[in-house]
C-alpha cells in the first residue's frame, strides 16, 4: 500500500506527496497530460520535440542540468502517445532546487530560433537513427497506421515524418507549449524523504503563481472495432525476416487490459513461458520471440514479434504462433500456471514500489488517468483474473479479422 496525500492548487496543479523516510533521496516529477495523440495530424512529433526543448533553458535558468548536478541530482524525461513526464532525483535537503527548476520551465520556456533549431536537429537525427537507419526501426510507423484508421495513435511518438519537425516554427512551438504545459494540465509528485506539509508549502511557493492555461478540450474519436485482417510486407535492408502481429485490445483502465497483460506474460515472459519453451527451445523455430501490450490509455495493442530461424519458412513460423494462440483460446490454463503468473506479476508490482522514482512516476501517471489510488488496486486486479477470463479475452483478441500483420523480408531474399 502506497500512502500519499493529494492537494490541488488554485491554478489547477494537482500535487501528490508520498513520504518515504527509508531513503535519503527525494524524487520530484511533473507529469503533463500531453502526448503525441494531442498533436495535429499535420504537425506531429511536437510532444517528443518538447521533451528536448524543456531542457533548452527557461526565463531565469539558462542551463537546466548544471544546477541539478551541483545539487547532487539527476534528471530525465519520457514522452509517449498519452503523456509526458519530467523527473528529478536528488538528496532530500536539496529538494527545493527541483521546485525552482521545474516551476521556471513551466512558467516560461526560452523561445528563440537558436534553441529551436538546435533541438530540431537533435530530434531529426534521432528520427533517422532509430527509425530510418535502424533495421525494423519503422515498425511502429507501419503498425500504427494499419491498426488505427481514425484515432491519433495512428502515428508513433516520434512523429509521422521528419518534415513535421523540420518545418516547425517558433509560433508553432509557442502555441503548443501554452496550450498544454500549464499547471491545470499537470501533476506534481514528490516522493521520498520529505514532510508532506513542507512539500506542499514548496509547491505553493514555486508553482502557485503560474497562471492557468487555455487547455484545448480534445475529443478523441474511438477506433472502431476491427473486422478485417490487414497485412503488409516490407522488403527492407534487414538482417533476417521478421513477423509483427498487432491485435487491438482494451483500454488501460479496463480489467481486460490486465487480462491481456497476463496473457503476454504467459506467452513470452521468461524461460517458463510458452513461446520460449515450445517455439524457441523445443521446435527451434525462432531466434527471438516476444509478446507485450502497448499500454495506451485508450484502446491499445497486444503485440507479438518474432524472427524465424534461418531456413524456417515464414508461413510455417506464423502458423506455429497461431497454434499457441489457439491453445490459449480453447484449453483452460492450468490452475498452478495461472497462480504462478498472478504471483509473479504481483511480486513485480511490490518490488517496483521499493524505488521512489517508480512510485513518483506511477502516482503521476495514474493521476493523469484520473485516480492516483489506482496504484494500490492493480495487485488485486491481477489476483482476480480467472482461467475463464484468459480464454474469453484470448478469443476476443486473437481473431484473424482483428490482426494487423507486418512482415519484413530482407531485400536480397525471396522468402
Short mmCIF file of N, CA and C in Angstrom, two decimals, residues 212-358:
data_model
loop_
_atom_site.label_atom_id
_atom_site.label_comp_id
_atom_site.label_asym_id
_atom_site.label_seq_id
_atom_site.Cartn_x
_atom_site.Cartn_y
_atom_site.Cartn_z
N UNK A 212 -3.07 29.67 -15.01
CA UNK A 212 -3.72 28.56 -15.73
C UNK A 212 -3.55 28.74 -17.23
N UNK A 213 -3.77 27.65 -17.95
CA UNK A 213 -3.73 27.72 -19.40
C UNK A 213 -5.12 27.66 -19.99
N UNK A 214 -5.17 27.75 -21.29
CA UNK A 214 -6.43 27.58 -22.02
C UNK A 214 -6.36 26.22 -22.69
N UNK A 215 -6.49 25.17 -21.89
CA UNK A 215 -6.26 23.81 -22.37
C UNK A 215 -7.34 23.40 -23.37
N UNK A 216 -6.94 23.04 -24.59
CA UNK A 216 -7.95 22.62 -25.58
C UNK A 216 -8.65 21.33 -25.16
N UNK A 217 -9.94 21.30 -25.30
CA UNK A 217 -10.71 20.10 -24.99
C UNK A 217 -10.78 19.22 -26.24
N UNK A 218 -9.92 18.24 -26.29
CA UNK A 218 -9.82 17.37 -27.46
C UNK A 218 -10.68 16.14 -27.24
N UNK A 219 -11.55 15.87 -28.18
CA UNK A 219 -12.39 14.67 -28.12
C UNK A 219 -11.81 13.63 -29.07
N UNK A 220 -11.29 12.56 -28.51
CA UNK A 220 -10.66 11.54 -29.34
C UNK A 220 -11.71 10.57 -29.87
N UNK A 221 -11.71 10.41 -31.18
CA UNK A 221 -12.66 9.51 -31.82
C UNK A 221 -12.24 8.07 -31.52
N UNK A 222 -13.10 7.29 -30.86
CA UNK A 222 -12.72 5.90 -30.57
C UNK A 222 -12.46 5.13 -31.86
N UNK A 223 -11.44 4.31 -31.84
CA UNK A 223 -11.15 3.49 -33.01
C UNK A 223 -12.23 2.42 -33.15
N UNK A 224 -12.89 2.35 -34.31
CA UNK A 224 -13.93 1.33 -34.49
C UNK A 224 -13.36 -0.08 -34.36
N UNK A 225 -14.18 -0.99 -33.94
CA UNK A 225 -13.75 -2.39 -33.84
C UNK A 225 -13.30 -2.90 -35.21
N UNK A 226 -12.23 -3.62 -35.24
CA UNK A 226 -11.67 -4.10 -36.50
C UNK A 226 -12.34 -5.40 -36.91
N UNK A 227 -12.72 -5.48 -38.20
CA UNK A 227 -13.37 -6.68 -38.71
C UNK A 227 -12.71 -7.15 -40.01
N UNK A 228 -11.45 -6.82 -40.17
CA UNK A 228 -10.75 -7.27 -41.37
C UNK A 228 -9.27 -7.44 -41.06
N UNK A 229 -8.69 -8.48 -41.61
CA UNK A 229 -7.25 -8.67 -41.44
C UNK A 229 -6.52 -7.66 -42.32
N UNK A 230 -5.50 -7.02 -41.76
CA UNK A 230 -4.69 -6.06 -42.51
C UNK A 230 -3.26 -6.57 -42.53
N UNK A 231 -2.71 -6.68 -43.72
CA UNK A 231 -1.37 -7.25 -43.87
C UNK A 231 -0.49 -6.34 -44.71
N UNK A 232 0.79 -6.35 -44.39
CA UNK A 232 1.75 -5.55 -45.14
C UNK A 232 3.08 -6.29 -45.16
N UNK A 233 3.69 -6.37 -46.32
CA UNK A 233 5.02 -6.97 -46.47
C UNK A 233 5.99 -5.87 -46.86
N UNK A 234 7.08 -5.73 -46.11
CA UNK A 234 8.07 -4.70 -46.37
C UNK A 234 9.39 -5.37 -46.72
N UNK A 235 9.89 -5.08 -47.91
CA UNK A 235 11.22 -5.55 -48.31
C UNK A 235 12.21 -4.45 -47.93
N UNK A 236 13.12 -4.78 -47.04
CA UNK A 236 13.99 -3.75 -46.49
C UNK A 236 15.38 -4.31 -46.22
N UNK A 237 16.29 -3.42 -45.89
CA UNK A 237 17.67 -3.80 -45.56
C UNK A 237 17.71 -4.27 -44.11
N UNK A 238 17.21 -5.48 -43.90
CA UNK A 238 17.18 -6.07 -42.57
C UNK A 238 17.96 -7.38 -42.58
N UNK A 239 18.52 -7.78 -41.45
CA UNK A 239 19.36 -8.99 -41.45
C UNK A 239 18.61 -10.29 -41.59
N UNK A 240 17.32 -10.30 -41.24
CA UNK A 240 16.56 -11.55 -41.32
C UNK A 240 15.08 -11.21 -41.40
N UNK A 241 14.26 -12.17 -41.86
CA UNK A 241 12.81 -11.93 -41.85
C UNK A 241 12.31 -11.70 -40.43
N UNK A 242 11.18 -11.00 -40.32
CA UNK A 242 10.59 -10.75 -39.00
C UNK A 242 9.08 -10.69 -39.14
N UNK A 243 8.41 -11.15 -38.09
CA UNK A 243 6.95 -11.16 -38.04
C UNK A 243 6.49 -10.24 -36.91
N UNK A 244 5.59 -9.32 -37.23
CA UNK A 244 4.96 -8.48 -36.21
C UNK A 244 3.45 -8.64 -36.33
N UNK A 245 2.82 -8.99 -35.22
CA UNK A 245 1.37 -9.17 -35.19
C UNK A 245 0.79 -8.24 -34.13
N UNK A 246 -0.09 -7.34 -34.53
CA UNK A 246 -0.68 -6.38 -33.60
C UNK A 246 -2.19 -6.58 -33.55
N UNK A 247 -2.70 -6.88 -32.36
CA UNK A 247 -4.12 -7.13 -32.17
C UNK A 247 -4.72 -6.01 -31.31
N UNK A 248 -5.69 -5.26 -31.80
CA UNK A 248 -6.37 -4.27 -30.95
C UNK A 248 -6.95 -4.91 -29.69
N UNK A 249 -6.85 -4.18 -28.58
CA UNK A 249 -7.29 -4.71 -27.28
C UNK A 249 -7.88 -3.57 -26.44
N UNK A 250 -8.19 -3.87 -25.19
CA UNK A 250 -8.91 -2.95 -24.32
C UNK A 250 -8.06 -1.76 -23.88
N UNK A 251 -8.74 -0.72 -23.40
CA UNK A 251 -8.09 0.48 -22.88
C UNK A 251 -7.42 0.19 -21.53
N UNK A 252 -6.57 1.12 -21.10
CA UNK A 252 -5.69 0.89 -19.95
C UNK A 252 -6.43 0.64 -18.63
N UNK A 253 -7.57 1.26 -18.41
CA UNK A 253 -8.26 1.12 -17.13
C UNK A 253 -9.28 -0.02 -17.11
N UNK A 254 -9.39 -0.73 -18.21
CA UNK A 254 -10.30 -1.87 -18.26
C UNK A 254 -9.66 -3.10 -17.61
N UNK A 255 -10.46 -3.93 -16.97
CA UNK A 255 -9.91 -5.17 -16.43
C UNK A 255 -9.35 -6.04 -17.54
N UNK A 256 -9.94 -5.93 -18.74
CA UNK A 256 -9.45 -6.74 -19.87
C UNK A 256 -8.03 -6.36 -20.25
N UNK A 257 -7.61 -5.14 -19.93
CA UNK A 257 -6.20 -4.76 -20.16
C UNK A 257 -5.30 -5.66 -19.32
N UNK A 258 -5.63 -5.82 -18.04
CA UNK A 258 -4.81 -6.62 -17.14
C UNK A 258 -4.81 -8.09 -17.56
N UNK A 259 -5.94 -8.55 -18.07
CA UNK A 259 -6.01 -9.93 -18.55
C UNK A 259 -5.10 -10.12 -19.76
N UNK A 260 -5.14 -9.16 -20.68
CA UNK A 260 -4.27 -9.23 -21.85
C UNK A 260 -2.80 -9.16 -21.45
N UNK A 261 -2.49 -8.34 -20.48
CA UNK A 261 -1.12 -8.24 -19.98
C UNK A 261 -0.66 -9.58 -19.41
N UNK A 262 -1.54 -10.24 -18.68
CA UNK A 262 -1.22 -11.56 -18.13
C UNK A 262 -1.02 -12.58 -19.25
N UNK A 263 -1.82 -12.47 -20.30
CA UNK A 263 -1.68 -13.37 -21.45
C UNK A 263 -0.29 -13.23 -22.07
N UNK A 264 0.19 -12.00 -22.22
CA UNK A 264 1.52 -11.81 -22.83
C UNK A 264 2.62 -12.38 -21.93
N UNK A 265 2.43 -12.30 -20.61
CA UNK A 265 3.40 -12.93 -19.71
C UNK A 265 3.37 -14.45 -19.85
N UNK A 266 2.18 -15.00 -19.97
CA UNK A 266 2.04 -16.44 -20.18
C UNK A 266 2.75 -16.88 -21.45
N UNK A 267 2.67 -16.06 -22.47
CA UNK A 267 3.26 -16.40 -23.76
C UNK A 267 4.76 -16.20 -23.80
N UNK A 268 5.24 -15.11 -23.17
CA UNK A 268 6.61 -14.72 -23.50
C UNK A 268 7.46 -14.19 -22.36
N UNK A 269 7.03 -14.31 -21.12
CA UNK A 269 7.82 -13.76 -20.03
C UNK A 269 8.67 -14.84 -19.37
N UNK A 270 9.92 -14.93 -19.76
CA UNK A 270 10.84 -15.84 -19.11
C UNK A 270 10.94 -17.23 -19.72
N UNK A 271 11.79 -18.03 -19.12
CA UNK A 271 12.09 -19.36 -19.66
C UNK A 271 10.95 -20.37 -19.49
N UNK A 272 10.02 -20.06 -18.62
CA UNK A 272 8.88 -20.97 -18.45
C UNK A 272 7.70 -20.59 -19.33
N UNK A 273 7.85 -19.53 -20.11
CA UNK A 273 6.76 -19.07 -20.98
C UNK A 273 6.55 -20.04 -22.15
N UNK A 274 5.37 -19.99 -22.72
CA UNK A 274 5.03 -20.95 -23.77
C UNK A 274 5.82 -20.73 -25.06
N UNK A 275 5.97 -19.49 -25.46
CA UNK A 275 6.76 -19.23 -26.66
C UNK A 275 8.19 -19.73 -26.49
N UNK A 276 8.76 -19.45 -25.32
CA UNK A 276 10.16 -19.86 -25.11
C UNK A 276 10.28 -21.38 -25.11
N UNK A 277 9.42 -22.03 -24.36
CA UNK A 277 9.52 -23.49 -24.25
C UNK A 277 9.21 -24.20 -25.56
N UNK A 278 8.14 -23.79 -26.23
CA UNK A 278 7.66 -24.53 -27.39
C UNK A 278 8.30 -24.09 -28.71
N UNK A 279 8.37 -22.78 -28.93
CA UNK A 279 8.81 -22.28 -30.24
C UNK A 279 10.31 -22.02 -30.31
N UNK A 280 10.90 -21.67 -29.19
CA UNK A 280 12.33 -21.39 -29.18
C UNK A 280 13.14 -22.62 -28.79
N UNK A 281 12.77 -23.24 -27.66
CA UNK A 281 13.58 -24.33 -27.13
C UNK A 281 13.30 -25.66 -27.82
N UNK A 282 12.02 -26.03 -27.93
CA UNK A 282 11.69 -27.36 -28.45
C UNK A 282 11.72 -27.41 -29.98
N UNK A 283 10.95 -26.54 -30.62
CA UNK A 283 10.85 -26.58 -32.09
C UNK A 283 11.97 -25.82 -32.79
N UNK A 284 12.67 -24.95 -32.04
CA UNK A 284 13.79 -24.16 -32.59
C UNK A 284 13.38 -23.42 -33.87
N UNK A 285 12.19 -22.81 -33.81
CA UNK A 285 11.69 -22.11 -34.98
C UNK A 285 12.04 -20.63 -34.99
N UNK A 286 12.33 -20.06 -33.82
CA UNK A 286 12.59 -18.63 -33.72
C UNK A 286 13.91 -18.36 -33.01
N UNK A 287 14.62 -17.35 -33.50
CA UNK A 287 15.81 -16.89 -32.79
C UNK A 287 15.41 -15.96 -31.65
N UNK A 288 14.37 -15.18 -31.85
CA UNK A 288 13.78 -14.36 -30.78
C UNK A 288 12.26 -14.32 -30.99
N UNK A 289 11.53 -14.30 -29.89
CA UNK A 289 10.09 -14.15 -29.98
C UNK A 289 9.59 -13.53 -28.68
N UNK A 290 8.66 -12.60 -28.80
CA UNK A 290 8.21 -11.84 -27.64
C UNK A 290 6.74 -11.48 -27.80
N UNK A 291 6.11 -11.10 -26.69
CA UNK A 291 4.73 -10.62 -26.69
C UNK A 291 4.59 -9.58 -25.59
N UNK A 292 3.87 -8.51 -25.87
CA UNK A 292 3.70 -7.44 -24.88
C UNK A 292 2.49 -6.59 -25.25
N UNK A 293 2.06 -5.76 -24.31
CA UNK A 293 0.95 -4.85 -24.58
C UNK A 293 1.50 -3.43 -24.70
N UNK A 294 0.83 -2.61 -25.50
CA UNK A 294 1.31 -1.25 -25.73
C UNK A 294 1.12 -0.34 -24.53
N UNK A 295 0.11 -0.62 -23.71
CA UNK A 295 -0.12 0.20 -22.53
C UNK A 295 -0.76 1.54 -22.80
N UNK A 296 -1.37 1.73 -23.97
CA UNK A 296 -2.01 3.00 -24.28
C UNK A 296 -3.18 3.27 -23.33
N UNK A 297 -3.45 4.55 -23.09
CA UNK A 297 -4.59 4.94 -22.27
C UNK A 297 -5.90 4.51 -22.92
N UNK A 298 -6.05 4.83 -24.20
CA UNK A 298 -7.23 4.39 -24.95
C UNK A 298 -6.95 2.98 -25.48
N UNK A 299 -7.87 2.45 -26.26
CA UNK A 299 -7.71 1.07 -26.73
C UNK A 299 -6.34 0.86 -27.35
N UNK A 300 -5.62 -0.14 -26.85
CA UNK A 300 -4.24 -0.34 -27.26
C UNK A 300 -4.05 -1.54 -28.15
N UNK A 301 -2.83 -2.08 -28.12
CA UNK A 301 -2.46 -3.20 -28.97
C UNK A 301 -1.75 -4.27 -28.15
N UNK A 302 -2.07 -5.52 -28.44
CA UNK A 302 -1.27 -6.64 -27.97
C UNK A 302 -0.38 -7.05 -29.14
N UNK A 303 0.92 -7.03 -28.91
CA UNK A 303 1.88 -7.26 -29.99
C UNK A 303 2.67 -8.54 -29.78
N UNK A 304 2.89 -9.23 -30.89
CA UNK A 304 3.76 -10.39 -30.92
C UNK A 304 4.80 -10.13 -31.99
N UNK A 305 6.07 -10.33 -31.65
CA UNK A 305 7.13 -10.13 -32.64
C UNK A 305 8.10 -11.29 -32.58
N UNK A 306 8.48 -11.77 -33.75
CA UNK A 306 9.39 -12.90 -33.78
C UNK A 306 10.26 -12.90 -35.02
N UNK A 307 11.46 -13.42 -34.87
CA UNK A 307 12.37 -13.57 -36.00
C UNK A 307 12.64 -15.07 -36.19
N UNK A 308 12.15 -15.64 -37.29
CA UNK A 308 12.34 -17.08 -37.52
C UNK A 308 13.81 -17.44 -37.69
N UNK A 309 14.14 -18.66 -37.30
CA UNK A 309 15.50 -19.17 -37.51
C UNK A 309 15.77 -19.29 -39.01
N UNK A 310 17.04 -19.19 -39.42
CA UNK A 310 17.37 -19.35 -40.84
C UNK A 310 16.81 -20.66 -41.39
N UNK A 311 16.21 -20.57 -42.55
CA UNK A 311 15.66 -21.75 -43.20
C UNK A 311 14.23 -22.06 -42.84
N UNK A 312 13.66 -21.37 -41.83
CA UNK A 312 12.27 -21.60 -41.44
C UNK A 312 11.37 -20.75 -42.31
N UNK A 313 10.45 -21.39 -43.00
CA UNK A 313 9.50 -20.67 -43.86
C UNK A 313 8.64 -19.72 -43.01
N UNK A 314 8.43 -18.52 -43.51
CA UNK A 314 7.71 -17.50 -42.75
C UNK A 314 6.27 -17.94 -42.45
N UNK A 315 5.66 -18.66 -43.37
CA UNK A 315 4.28 -19.11 -43.16
C UNK A 315 4.21 -20.20 -42.08
N UNK A 316 5.21 -21.09 -42.06
CA UNK A 316 5.26 -22.09 -41.01
C UNK A 316 5.47 -21.44 -39.64
N UNK A 317 6.28 -20.39 -39.62
CA UNK A 317 6.54 -19.67 -38.37
C UNK A 317 5.25 -19.01 -37.86
N UNK A 318 4.50 -18.39 -38.78
CA UNK A 318 3.24 -17.76 -38.38
C UNK A 318 2.25 -18.80 -37.86
N UNK A 319 2.19 -19.93 -38.53
CA UNK A 319 1.26 -20.97 -38.10
C UNK A 319 1.63 -21.50 -36.71
N UNK A 320 2.92 -21.58 -36.42
CA UNK A 320 3.36 -22.04 -35.10
C UNK A 320 2.89 -21.08 -34.01
N UNK A 321 2.93 -19.79 -34.31
CA UNK A 321 2.41 -18.80 -33.35
C UNK A 321 0.92 -18.99 -33.16
N UNK A 322 0.20 -19.16 -34.25
CA UNK A 322 -1.25 -19.33 -34.16
C UNK A 322 -1.63 -20.60 -33.38
N UNK A 323 -0.84 -21.64 -33.48
CA UNK A 323 -1.12 -22.85 -32.70
C UNK A 323 -1.10 -22.54 -31.21
N UNK A 324 -0.14 -21.73 -30.78
CA UNK A 324 -0.07 -21.35 -29.37
C UNK A 324 -1.25 -20.48 -28.97
N UNK A 325 -1.67 -19.59 -29.86
CA UNK A 325 -2.80 -18.71 -29.56
C UNK A 325 -4.10 -19.51 -29.48
N UNK A 326 -4.27 -20.44 -30.39
CA UNK A 326 -5.48 -21.27 -30.37
C UNK A 326 -5.54 -22.12 -29.11
N UNK A 327 -4.40 -22.57 -28.64
CA UNK A 327 -4.34 -23.33 -27.39
C UNK A 327 -4.89 -22.49 -26.23
N UNK A 328 -4.50 -21.23 -26.21
CA UNK A 328 -5.00 -20.32 -25.17
C UNK A 328 -6.49 -20.10 -25.28
N UNK A 329 -6.99 -20.07 -26.49
CA UNK A 329 -8.40 -19.78 -26.73
C UNK A 329 -9.30 -20.95 -26.35
N UNK A 330 -8.79 -22.16 -26.44
CA UNK A 330 -9.67 -23.33 -26.32
C UNK A 330 -9.34 -24.28 -25.17
N UNK A 331 -8.17 -24.13 -24.56
CA UNK A 331 -7.79 -25.02 -23.46
C UNK A 331 -7.51 -24.18 -22.22
N UNK A 332 -8.21 -24.45 -21.13
CA UNK A 332 -8.00 -23.65 -19.92
C UNK A 332 -6.56 -23.75 -19.42
N UNK A 333 -6.05 -22.62 -18.98
CA UNK A 333 -4.71 -22.59 -18.39
C UNK A 333 -4.75 -23.36 -17.07
N UNK A 334 -3.74 -24.15 -16.83
CA UNK A 334 -3.69 -24.94 -15.59
C UNK A 334 -3.69 -23.99 -14.38
N UNK A 335 -4.35 -24.42 -13.33
CA UNK A 335 -4.50 -23.58 -12.14
C UNK A 335 -3.16 -23.17 -11.56
N UNK A 336 -2.20 -24.10 -11.52
CA UNK A 336 -0.89 -23.75 -10.94
C UNK A 336 -0.12 -22.78 -11.83
N UNK A 337 -0.29 -22.92 -13.15
CA UNK A 337 0.37 -22.00 -14.08
C UNK A 337 -0.20 -20.59 -13.91
N UNK A 338 -1.52 -20.49 -13.76
CA UNK A 338 -2.15 -19.19 -13.57
C UNK A 338 -1.74 -18.58 -12.24
N UNK A 339 -1.70 -19.38 -11.19
CA UNK A 339 -1.31 -18.87 -9.87
C UNK A 339 0.12 -18.32 -9.91
N UNK A 340 1.00 -19.03 -10.59
CA UNK A 340 2.39 -18.58 -10.71
C UNK A 340 2.46 -17.24 -11.44
N UNK A 341 1.67 -17.12 -12.52
CA UNK A 341 1.66 -15.87 -13.28
C UNK A 341 1.18 -14.70 -12.44
N UNK A 342 0.06 -14.93 -11.74
CA UNK A 342 -0.50 -13.86 -10.91
C UNK A 342 0.47 -13.44 -9.82
N UNK A 343 1.09 -14.40 -9.19
CA UNK A 343 2.01 -14.09 -8.10
C UNK A 343 3.27 -13.39 -8.59
N UNK A 344 3.75 -13.80 -9.77
CA UNK A 344 4.93 -13.16 -10.33
C UNK A 344 4.65 -11.70 -10.65
N UNK A 345 3.48 -11.44 -11.23
CA UNK A 345 3.12 -10.06 -11.55
C UNK A 345 2.96 -9.22 -10.29
N UNK A 346 2.31 -9.78 -9.28
CA UNK A 346 2.14 -9.03 -8.05
C UNK A 346 3.49 -8.77 -7.38
N UNK A 347 4.39 -9.74 -7.44
CA UNK A 347 5.73 -9.55 -6.88
C UNK A 347 6.46 -8.42 -7.60
N UNK A 348 6.29 -8.37 -8.92
CA UNK A 348 6.91 -7.29 -9.69
C UNK A 348 6.38 -5.94 -9.27
N UNK A 349 5.06 -5.87 -9.02
CA UNK A 349 4.47 -4.62 -8.58
C UNK A 349 5.02 -4.21 -7.21
N UNK A 350 5.10 -5.16 -6.30
CA UNK A 350 5.60 -4.87 -4.96
C UNK A 350 7.07 -4.44 -5.03
N UNK A 351 7.85 -5.14 -5.83
CA UNK A 351 9.27 -4.81 -5.96
C UNK A 351 9.45 -3.40 -6.53
N UNK A 352 8.61 -3.03 -7.48
CA UNK A 352 8.72 -1.70 -8.09
C UNK A 352 8.46 -0.60 -7.08
N UNK A 353 7.70 -0.92 -6.02
CA UNK A 353 7.36 0.08 -5.02
C UNK A 353 8.53 0.42 -4.10
N UNK A 354 9.64 -0.32 -4.22
CA UNK A 354 10.83 0.00 -3.44
C UNK A 354 11.47 1.30 -3.93
N UNK A 355 11.38 1.56 -5.21
CA UNK A 355 12.01 2.72 -5.83
C UNK A 355 11.13 3.96 -5.71
N UNK A 356 11.70 5.05 -5.18
CA UNK A 356 10.93 6.29 -5.11
C UNK A 356 10.64 6.84 -6.50
N UNK A 357 11.54 6.57 -7.45
CA UNK A 357 11.30 7.00 -8.82
C UNK A 357 10.07 6.31 -9.39
N UNK A 358 10.02 4.98 -9.25
CA UNK A 358 8.86 4.24 -9.76
C UNK A 358 7.57 4.70 -9.11
#
